[in-house]
Each structure stands twice: as structure tokens, then as C-alpha cells.
Short mmCIF file of C-alpha atoms in Angstrom, two decimals:
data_model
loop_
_atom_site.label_atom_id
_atom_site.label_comp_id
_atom_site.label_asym_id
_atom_site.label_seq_id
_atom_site.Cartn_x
_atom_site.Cartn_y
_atom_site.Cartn_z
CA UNK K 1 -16.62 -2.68 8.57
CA UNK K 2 -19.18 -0.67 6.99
CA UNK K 3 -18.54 1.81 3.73
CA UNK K 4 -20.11 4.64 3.54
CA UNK K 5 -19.73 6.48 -0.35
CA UNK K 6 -22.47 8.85 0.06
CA UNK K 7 -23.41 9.83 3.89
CA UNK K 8 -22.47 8.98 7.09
CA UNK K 9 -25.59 6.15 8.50
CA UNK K 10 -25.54 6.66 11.87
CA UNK K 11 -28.56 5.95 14.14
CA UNK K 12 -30.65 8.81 15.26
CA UNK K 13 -28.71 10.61 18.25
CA UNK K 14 -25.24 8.16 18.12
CA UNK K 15 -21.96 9.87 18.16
CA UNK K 16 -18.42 8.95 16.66
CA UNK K 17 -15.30 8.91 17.90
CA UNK K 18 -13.23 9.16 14.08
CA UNK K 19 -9.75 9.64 12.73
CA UNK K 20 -9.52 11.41 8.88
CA UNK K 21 -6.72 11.02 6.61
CA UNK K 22 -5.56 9.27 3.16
CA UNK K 23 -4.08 6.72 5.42
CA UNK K 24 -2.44 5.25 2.27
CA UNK K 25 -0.11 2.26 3.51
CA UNK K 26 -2.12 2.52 7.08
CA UNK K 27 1.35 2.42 8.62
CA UNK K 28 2.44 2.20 11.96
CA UNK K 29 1.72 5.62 12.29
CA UNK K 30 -1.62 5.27 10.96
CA UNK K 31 -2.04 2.22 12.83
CA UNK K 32 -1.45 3.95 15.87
CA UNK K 33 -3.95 6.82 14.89
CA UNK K 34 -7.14 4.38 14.28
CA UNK K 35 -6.28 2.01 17.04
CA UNK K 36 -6.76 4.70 19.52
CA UNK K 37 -10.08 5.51 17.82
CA UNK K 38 -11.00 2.12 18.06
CA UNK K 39 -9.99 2.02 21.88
CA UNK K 40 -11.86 4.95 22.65
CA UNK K 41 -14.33 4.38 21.05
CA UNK K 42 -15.10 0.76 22.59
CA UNK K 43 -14.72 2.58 26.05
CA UNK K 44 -17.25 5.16 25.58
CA UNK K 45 -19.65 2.84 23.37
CA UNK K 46 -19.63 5.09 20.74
CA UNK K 47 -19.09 4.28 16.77
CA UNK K 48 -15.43 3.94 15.68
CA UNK K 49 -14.78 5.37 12.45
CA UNK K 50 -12.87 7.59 10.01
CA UNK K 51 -13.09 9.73 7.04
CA UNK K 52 -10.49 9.35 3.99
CA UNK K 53 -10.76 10.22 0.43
CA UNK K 54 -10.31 9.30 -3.12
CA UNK K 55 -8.76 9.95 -5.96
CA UNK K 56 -5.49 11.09 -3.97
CA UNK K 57 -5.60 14.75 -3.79
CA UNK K 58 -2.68 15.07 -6.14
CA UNK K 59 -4.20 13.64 -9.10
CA UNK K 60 -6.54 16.99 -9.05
CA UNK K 61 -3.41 19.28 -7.51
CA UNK K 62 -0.50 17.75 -9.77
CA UNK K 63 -2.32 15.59 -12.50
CA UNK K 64 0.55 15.91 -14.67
CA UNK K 65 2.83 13.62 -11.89
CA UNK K 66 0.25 12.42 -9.21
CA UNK K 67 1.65 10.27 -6.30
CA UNK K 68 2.27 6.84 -6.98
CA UNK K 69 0.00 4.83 -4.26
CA UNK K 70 1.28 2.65 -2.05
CA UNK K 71 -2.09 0.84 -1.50
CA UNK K 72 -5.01 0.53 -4.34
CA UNK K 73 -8.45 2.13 -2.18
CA UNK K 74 -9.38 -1.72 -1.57
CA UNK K 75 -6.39 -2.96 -0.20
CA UNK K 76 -6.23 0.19 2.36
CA UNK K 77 -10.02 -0.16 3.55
CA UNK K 78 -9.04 -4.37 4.28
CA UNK K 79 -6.00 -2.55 6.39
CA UNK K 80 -8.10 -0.33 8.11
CA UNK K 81 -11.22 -2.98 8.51
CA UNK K 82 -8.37 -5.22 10.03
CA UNK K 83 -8.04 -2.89 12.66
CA UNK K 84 -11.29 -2.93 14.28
CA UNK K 85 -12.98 0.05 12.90
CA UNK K 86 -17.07 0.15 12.31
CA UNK K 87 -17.10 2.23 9.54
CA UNK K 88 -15.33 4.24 7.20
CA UNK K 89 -16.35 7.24 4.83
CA UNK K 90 -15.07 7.57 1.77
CA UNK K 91 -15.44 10.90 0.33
CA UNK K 92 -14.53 12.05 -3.18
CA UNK K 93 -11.97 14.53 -3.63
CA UNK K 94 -13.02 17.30 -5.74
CA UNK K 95 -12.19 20.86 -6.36
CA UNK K 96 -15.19 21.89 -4.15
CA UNK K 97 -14.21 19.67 -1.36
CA UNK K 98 -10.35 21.28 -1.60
CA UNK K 99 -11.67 24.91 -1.60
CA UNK K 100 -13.62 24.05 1.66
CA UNK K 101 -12.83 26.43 4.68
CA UNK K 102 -11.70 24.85 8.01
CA UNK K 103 -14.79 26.08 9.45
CA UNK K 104 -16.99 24.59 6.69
CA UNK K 105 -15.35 21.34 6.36
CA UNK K 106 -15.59 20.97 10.30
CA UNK K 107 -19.54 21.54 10.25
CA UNK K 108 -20.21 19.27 7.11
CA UNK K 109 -18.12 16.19 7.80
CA UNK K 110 -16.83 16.15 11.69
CA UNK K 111 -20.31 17.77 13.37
CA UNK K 112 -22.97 17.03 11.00
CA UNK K 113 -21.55 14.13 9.12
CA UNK K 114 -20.00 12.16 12.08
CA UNK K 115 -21.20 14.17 15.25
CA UNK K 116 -18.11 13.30 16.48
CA UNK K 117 -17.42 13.34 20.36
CA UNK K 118 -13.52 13.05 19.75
CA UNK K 119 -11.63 13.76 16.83
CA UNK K 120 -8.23 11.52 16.97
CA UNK K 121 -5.14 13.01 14.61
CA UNK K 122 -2.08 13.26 14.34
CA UNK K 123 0.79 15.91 15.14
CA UNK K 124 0.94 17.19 11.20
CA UNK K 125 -2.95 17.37 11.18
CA UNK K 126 -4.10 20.09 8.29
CA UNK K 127 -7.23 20.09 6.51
CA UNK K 128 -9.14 22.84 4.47
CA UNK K 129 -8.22 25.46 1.48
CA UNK K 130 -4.80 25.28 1.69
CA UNK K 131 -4.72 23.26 4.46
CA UNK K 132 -4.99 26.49 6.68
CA UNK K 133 -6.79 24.02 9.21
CA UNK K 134 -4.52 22.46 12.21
CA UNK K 135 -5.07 21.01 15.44
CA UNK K 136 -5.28 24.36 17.01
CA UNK K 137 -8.34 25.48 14.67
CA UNK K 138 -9.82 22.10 15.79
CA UNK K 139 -9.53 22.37 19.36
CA UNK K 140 -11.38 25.91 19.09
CA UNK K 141 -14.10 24.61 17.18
CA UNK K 142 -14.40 21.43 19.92
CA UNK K 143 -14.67 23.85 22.61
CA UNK K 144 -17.80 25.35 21.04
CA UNK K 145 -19.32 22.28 19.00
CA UNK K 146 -19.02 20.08 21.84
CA UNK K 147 -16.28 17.51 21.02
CA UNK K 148 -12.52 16.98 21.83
CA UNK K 149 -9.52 16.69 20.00
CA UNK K 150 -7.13 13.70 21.33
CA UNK K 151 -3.61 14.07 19.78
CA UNK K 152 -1.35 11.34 18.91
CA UNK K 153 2.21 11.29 19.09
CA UNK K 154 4.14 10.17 15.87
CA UNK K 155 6.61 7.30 15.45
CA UNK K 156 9.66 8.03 14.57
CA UNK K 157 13.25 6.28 14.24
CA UNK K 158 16.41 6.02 15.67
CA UNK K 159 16.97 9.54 14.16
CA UNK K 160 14.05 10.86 14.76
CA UNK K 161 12.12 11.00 11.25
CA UNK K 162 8.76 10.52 11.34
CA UNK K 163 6.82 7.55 9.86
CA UNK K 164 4.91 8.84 6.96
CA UNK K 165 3.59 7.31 3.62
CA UNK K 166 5.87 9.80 1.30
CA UNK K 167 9.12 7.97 3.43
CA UNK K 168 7.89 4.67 2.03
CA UNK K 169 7.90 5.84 -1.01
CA UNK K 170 10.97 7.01 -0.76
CA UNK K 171 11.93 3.90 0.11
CA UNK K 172 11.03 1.83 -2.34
CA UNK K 173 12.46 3.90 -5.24
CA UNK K 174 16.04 3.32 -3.67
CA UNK K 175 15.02 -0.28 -3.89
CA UNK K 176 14.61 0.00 -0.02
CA UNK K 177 11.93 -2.71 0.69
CA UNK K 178 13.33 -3.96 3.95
CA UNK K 179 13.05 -0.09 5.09
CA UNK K 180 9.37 0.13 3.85
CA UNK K 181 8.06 -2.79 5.78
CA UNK K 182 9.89 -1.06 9.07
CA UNK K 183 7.64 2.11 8.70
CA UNK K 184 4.48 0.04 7.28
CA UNK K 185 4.92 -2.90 10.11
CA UNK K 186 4.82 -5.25 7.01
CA UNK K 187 6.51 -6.62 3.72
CA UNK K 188 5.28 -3.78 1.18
CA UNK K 189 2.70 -6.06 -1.53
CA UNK K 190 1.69 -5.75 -4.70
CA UNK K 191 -1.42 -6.93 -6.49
CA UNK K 192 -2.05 -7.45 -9.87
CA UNK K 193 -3.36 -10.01 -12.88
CA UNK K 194 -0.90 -12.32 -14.30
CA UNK K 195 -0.52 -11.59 -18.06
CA UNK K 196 1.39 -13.57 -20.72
CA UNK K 197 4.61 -11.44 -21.33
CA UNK K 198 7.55 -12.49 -23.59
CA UNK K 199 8.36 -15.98 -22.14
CA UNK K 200 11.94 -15.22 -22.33
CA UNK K 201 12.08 -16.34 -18.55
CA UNK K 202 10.48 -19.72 -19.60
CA UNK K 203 13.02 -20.01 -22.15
CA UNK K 204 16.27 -19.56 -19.50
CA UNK K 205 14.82 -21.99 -16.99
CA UNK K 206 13.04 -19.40 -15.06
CA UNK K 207 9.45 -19.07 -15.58
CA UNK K 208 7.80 -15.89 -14.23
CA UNK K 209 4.78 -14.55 -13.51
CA UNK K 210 4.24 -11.33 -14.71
CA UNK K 211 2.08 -9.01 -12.75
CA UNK K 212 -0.50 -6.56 -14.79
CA UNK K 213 -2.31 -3.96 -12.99
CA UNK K 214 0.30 -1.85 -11.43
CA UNK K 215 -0.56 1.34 -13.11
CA UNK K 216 -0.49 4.57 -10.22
CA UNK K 217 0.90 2.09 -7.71
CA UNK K 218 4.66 2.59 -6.07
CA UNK K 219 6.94 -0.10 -7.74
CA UNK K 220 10.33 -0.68 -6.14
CA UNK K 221 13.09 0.21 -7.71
CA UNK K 222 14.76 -1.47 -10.60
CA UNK K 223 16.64 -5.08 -9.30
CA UNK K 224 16.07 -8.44 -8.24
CA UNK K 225 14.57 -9.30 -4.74
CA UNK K 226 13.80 -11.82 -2.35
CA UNK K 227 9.96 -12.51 -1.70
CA UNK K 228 6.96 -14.41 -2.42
CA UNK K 229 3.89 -14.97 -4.29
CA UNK K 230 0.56 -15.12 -2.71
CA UNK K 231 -2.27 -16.95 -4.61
CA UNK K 232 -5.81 -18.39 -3.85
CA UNK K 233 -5.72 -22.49 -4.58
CA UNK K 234 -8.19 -22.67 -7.15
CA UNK K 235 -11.52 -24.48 -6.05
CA UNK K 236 -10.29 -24.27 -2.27
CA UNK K 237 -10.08 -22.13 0.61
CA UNK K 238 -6.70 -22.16 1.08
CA UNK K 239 -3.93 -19.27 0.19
CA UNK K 240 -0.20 -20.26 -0.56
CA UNK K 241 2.27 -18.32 0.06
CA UNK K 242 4.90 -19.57 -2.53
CA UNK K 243 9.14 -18.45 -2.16
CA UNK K 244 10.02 -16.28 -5.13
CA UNK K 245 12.44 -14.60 -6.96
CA UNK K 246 11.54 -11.14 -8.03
CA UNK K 247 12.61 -9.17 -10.88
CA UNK K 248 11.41 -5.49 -11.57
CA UNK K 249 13.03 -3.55 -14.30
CA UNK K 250 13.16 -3.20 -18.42
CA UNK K 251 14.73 -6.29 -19.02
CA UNK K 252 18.03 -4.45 -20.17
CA UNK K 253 19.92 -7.81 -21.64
CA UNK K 254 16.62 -7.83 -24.10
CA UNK K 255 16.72 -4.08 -24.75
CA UNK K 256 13.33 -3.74 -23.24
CA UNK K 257 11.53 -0.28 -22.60
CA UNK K 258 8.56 -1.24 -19.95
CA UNK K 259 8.63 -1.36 -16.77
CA UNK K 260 7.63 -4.81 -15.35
CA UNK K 261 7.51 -6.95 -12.26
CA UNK K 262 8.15 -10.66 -12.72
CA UNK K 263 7.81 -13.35 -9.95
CA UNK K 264 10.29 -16.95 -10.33
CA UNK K 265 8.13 -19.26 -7.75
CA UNK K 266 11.46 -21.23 -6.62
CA UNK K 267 11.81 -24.29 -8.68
CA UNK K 268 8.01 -24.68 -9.73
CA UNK K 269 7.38 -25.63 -13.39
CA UNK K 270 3.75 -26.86 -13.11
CA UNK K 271 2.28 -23.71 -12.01
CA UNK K 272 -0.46 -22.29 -14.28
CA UNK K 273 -1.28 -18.58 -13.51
CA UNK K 274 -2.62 -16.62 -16.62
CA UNK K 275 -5.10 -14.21 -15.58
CA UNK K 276 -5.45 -15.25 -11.70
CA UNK K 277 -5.08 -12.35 -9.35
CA UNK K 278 -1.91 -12.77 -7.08
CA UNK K 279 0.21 -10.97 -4.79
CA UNK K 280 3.70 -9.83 -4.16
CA UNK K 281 5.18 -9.30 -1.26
CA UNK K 282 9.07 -7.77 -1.25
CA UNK K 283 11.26 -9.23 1.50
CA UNK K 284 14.52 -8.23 0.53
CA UNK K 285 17.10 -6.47 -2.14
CA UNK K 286 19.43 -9.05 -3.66
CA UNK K 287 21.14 -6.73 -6.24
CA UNK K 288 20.45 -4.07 -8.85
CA UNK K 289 19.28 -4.96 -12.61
CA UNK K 290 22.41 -5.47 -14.67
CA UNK K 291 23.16 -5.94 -18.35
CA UNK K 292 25.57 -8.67 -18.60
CA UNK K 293 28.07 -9.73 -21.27
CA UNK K 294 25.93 -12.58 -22.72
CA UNK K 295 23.09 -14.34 -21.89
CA UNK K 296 25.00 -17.82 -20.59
CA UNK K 297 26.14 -15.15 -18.32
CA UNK K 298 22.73 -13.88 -17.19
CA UNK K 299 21.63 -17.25 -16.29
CA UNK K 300 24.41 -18.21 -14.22
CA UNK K 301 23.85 -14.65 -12.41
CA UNK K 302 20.43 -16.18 -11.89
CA UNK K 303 21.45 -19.27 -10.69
CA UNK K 304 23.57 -16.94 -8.02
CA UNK K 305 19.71 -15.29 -7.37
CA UNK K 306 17.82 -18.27 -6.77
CA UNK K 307 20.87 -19.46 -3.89
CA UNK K 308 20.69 -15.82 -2.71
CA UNK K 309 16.62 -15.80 -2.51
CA UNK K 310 16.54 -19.82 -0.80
CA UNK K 311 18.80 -18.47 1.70
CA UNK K 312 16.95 -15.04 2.83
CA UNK K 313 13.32 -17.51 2.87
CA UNK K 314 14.64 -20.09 4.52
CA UNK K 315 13.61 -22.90 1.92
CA UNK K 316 15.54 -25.86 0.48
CA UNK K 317 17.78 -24.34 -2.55
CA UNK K 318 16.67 -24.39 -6.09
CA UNK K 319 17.72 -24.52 -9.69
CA UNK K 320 16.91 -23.87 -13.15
CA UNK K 321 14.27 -25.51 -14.24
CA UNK K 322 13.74 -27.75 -17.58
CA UNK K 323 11.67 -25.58 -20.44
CA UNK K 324 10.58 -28.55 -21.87
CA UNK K 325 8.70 -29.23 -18.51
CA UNK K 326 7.35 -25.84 -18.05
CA UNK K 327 3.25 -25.89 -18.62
CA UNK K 328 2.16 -22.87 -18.74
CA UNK K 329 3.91 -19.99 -17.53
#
């Protein structure tokens, strides 16, 4: 998939069939949305793309509390690469941009920009100063700048909410994860750099990695979960996916104050991590954080964890492991 940061480079005369949106998470609802681009696209040999921005809009509208991100910008534009699009242009949010009419962003980015034949969106489309823009506004401009607007129905549950990046969010601050990955078709992940923290879980007979490079990024919810730890074998190809134990919180049995998100690879001792980039993925809630009554306490609540965590992966059960044996982590 091609980027585009500055201008659109299409070939002289070719048109677009192209989606816009922050598309953070690309969802099912979002995957719906540029899969239908894609499919049209491919039918009328035209380029599939779409337009989304960055920064989020709310770190100019509400820079005091922005919106925590559910995806970092590279992680989204893999998603939406994944999904068969030829290009997508990513265009800076700035106070001009949000003061844009309807009318004026329509003939910069969808007619000039894109020449777009068909404009895919969604039901809640809005776009423009105050997001005055809709569907309706688009499908007047279409019928006198020569392209069509193809709606797309949203997904919705049992009860009839809609699928939307703010419901994952909500989500994961209850803790939620198993309802995330049911709106984003996917265990929600985490990326980051593991950095040397306290060692206190080295000390207990649970070594963890602790992940660095969350800042702006939706963290679950306080409590211990289920998942696993994705890292790149160093000098090979190959990715393992290793069964974790997941702990995001303060630390409240050590009186700690930040935030952090440890991984426990299940049983592993050996496993030297400082400074690699890795991944967590969130499979399931075991329990809340707790403060327990003494630390011989805390441990065998751990021990309770790692049962709890071999059970929901499906791998052979493990214990505590011997500090003297740890090497690095």
C-alpha cells in the first residue's frame, strides 16, 4: 500500500473509489467500510484508497484530555494495508483543515485530491466546520461533480449498538477485553519497548516484561489478564507468540503510583527482552488488581493466576519460577 503525506499521486486522468475516516482500531465496522472500497474498486479498475488523518482531532479540540488511541498511526495503516487497499492519504489535522467548509473540503480532497468516482461511508458520516457535512451534503455535491456516494450499513449487536472505536474504549476501561476484540474482530494489542522496571516480579518467581511506550494509547483497565506476548526471534524470521500472564495497574501491594503493563511469559526464566519491541495481545480478564494482606499471600494469588491463565490458553500449567535461575528479566 502506498502513503501518501503530502498529495494524492495518481496517474494523469485515473479515478478513486475511497473511504475517509480516523479508522482508529479499523474495526469490523471499518473493515466493512474499506472492504467495499476495495471491492468496488477492483470491479471498476479504479484505485482503492482512503483519506484519514493525524494527530487525532481531539488533541487540537480537547488538548487538555485528548482520546486515548486504540492503534499508534503505524499499526492502523498495517490494518488497513492488510485489507487490500492501494493507497492511503494521510493528512494532518490542523486548525485550517477543521475550519474547512463541506463544500471546500469536498473540492480539495474528494474531487481534486482523489477525483473520486464513489465515495464509500458510513451511516454517521460528518465532515467539515463543525461537522455540518453529512451524507446528504455529499450526495448533492456527487450529483454535480460527477461521483456517487455508496452507503454502508453499520454493525451492530444483539442490542443494537453500533460498532464504533469510542465503544472499545469503553471497553477496555471496564477491563472489558473479551468485548473489545468482538467489535475490533481481534484480541485488542499493545506495542511497546521492554524497559527494566523494579524487578520485584523477578524477585516473587514471576519475571515480567515491562512494556514502555504506551503513552496516548488505551490501556485496559487495572487487573490481571490472560494473553500473550508477541516477539521477533532475534537473528530469524520467525515470530513467537509466547502464553502470558498480564498485569496492568500501580502495583498497590508496593504502594506504587504509575501506571504499568507487565507480561509473565508462562514459566520462562531464560528469556532476555530489554529494549526489544514486543507485543501484547489481551485475551481475557482473570480478576481485578488487589492489595493483599502480605506478600506470601500475593504470590500464592499468583500461583492461582498462572492456573487461571494455562487454562484460558490452552497450554500445559505452570509455576513459579526459581530467581536464582532468572537471566535477565
Amino acid at each position: 500500500m502506498e502513503i501518501w503525506t503530502n498529495s494524492p499521486q495518481l496517474e494523469t486522468g485515473q479515478r478513486s473509489v475511497a473511504a475517509i475516516g480516523i479508522f482508529d482500531g479499523v474495526h469490523k465496522g471499518h473493515t466493512r467500510i474499506l472492504k467495499t472500497v476495495v471491492e468496488r474498486a477492483r470491479r471498476a479498475g479504479l484505485k482503492a484508497v482512503a483519506i484519514t488523518f493525524d494527530p487525532h482531532p481531539s488533541q487540537l479540540h480537547n488538548p487538555e484530555n485528548p482520546t486515548l488511541l486504540i492503534q499508534p498511526l503505524p499499526d492502523r495503516l498495517d490494518a488497513m494495508a492488510a485489507l487490500g487497499l492501494d493507497a492511503t492519504w494521510v493528512v494532518p489535522y490542523t486548525w485550517d483543515l477543521a475550519n474547512q467548509s463541506p463544500q471546500s473540503f469536498i473540492d480539495h480532497y474528494f474531487v481534486a485530491g482523489l477525483r473520486v468516482k464513489e465515495l464509500v461511508v458510513g451511516e454517521d458520516m460528518q465532515f467539515g466546520r463543525g461537522n455540518r457535512g453529512d451524507i446528504e451534503t455529499l450526495r448533492e455535491a456527487g450529483r454535480t461533480q460527477d461521483f456517487q456516494v455508496i452507503e454502508v450499513a453499520d454493525i451492530t449487536d444483539q442490542d443494537s449498538r453500533r460498532y464504533s472505536s469510542t465503544r472499545v474504549r469503553a471497553c477496555l476501561a471496564k477491563g472489558d477485553v473479551e468485548g473489545a476484540a468482538r467489535i475490533l474482530g481481534r484480541s485488542y494489542r499493545l506495542r511497546g519497548i521492554v524497559e527494566r522496571g523494579f524487578r520485584r516480579g523477578r524477585q516473587l518467581g514471576f519475571p515480567t516484561a515491562n512494556l514502555g511506550g504506551t503513552e496516548g494509547l488505551a490501556i485496559p483497565a487495572d487487573g490481571v489478564y490472560a494473553g500473550r506476548l508477541i516477539r521477533s526471534v532475534p537473528g530469524t524470521n520467525a515470530v513467537e507468540h509466547l502464553p502470558a500472564a498480564i498485569s496492568v495497574g500501580t502495583n498497590p501491594q508496593f504502594s506504587g503510583e504509575k501506571v504499568t503493563v507487565e507480561a509473565h511469559v508462562l514459566g520462562r526464566a531464560d528469556l532476555d527482552l530489554y529494549d526489544e519491541p514486543v507485543a501484547i495481545d489481551f485475551l481475557a480478564h482473570l480478576r481485578d488488581m488487589l492489595k493483599l494482606e502480605s506478600v506470601e499471600k500475593l504470590q500464592s494469588q499468583m500461583d492461582e493466576d498462572l492456573r487461571a491463565c494455562s487454562e484460558i490458553l490452552g497450554v500445559p500449567p505452570a509455576g513459579r519460577v526459581n530467581p536464582e535461575e532468572v537471566t535477565a528479566l
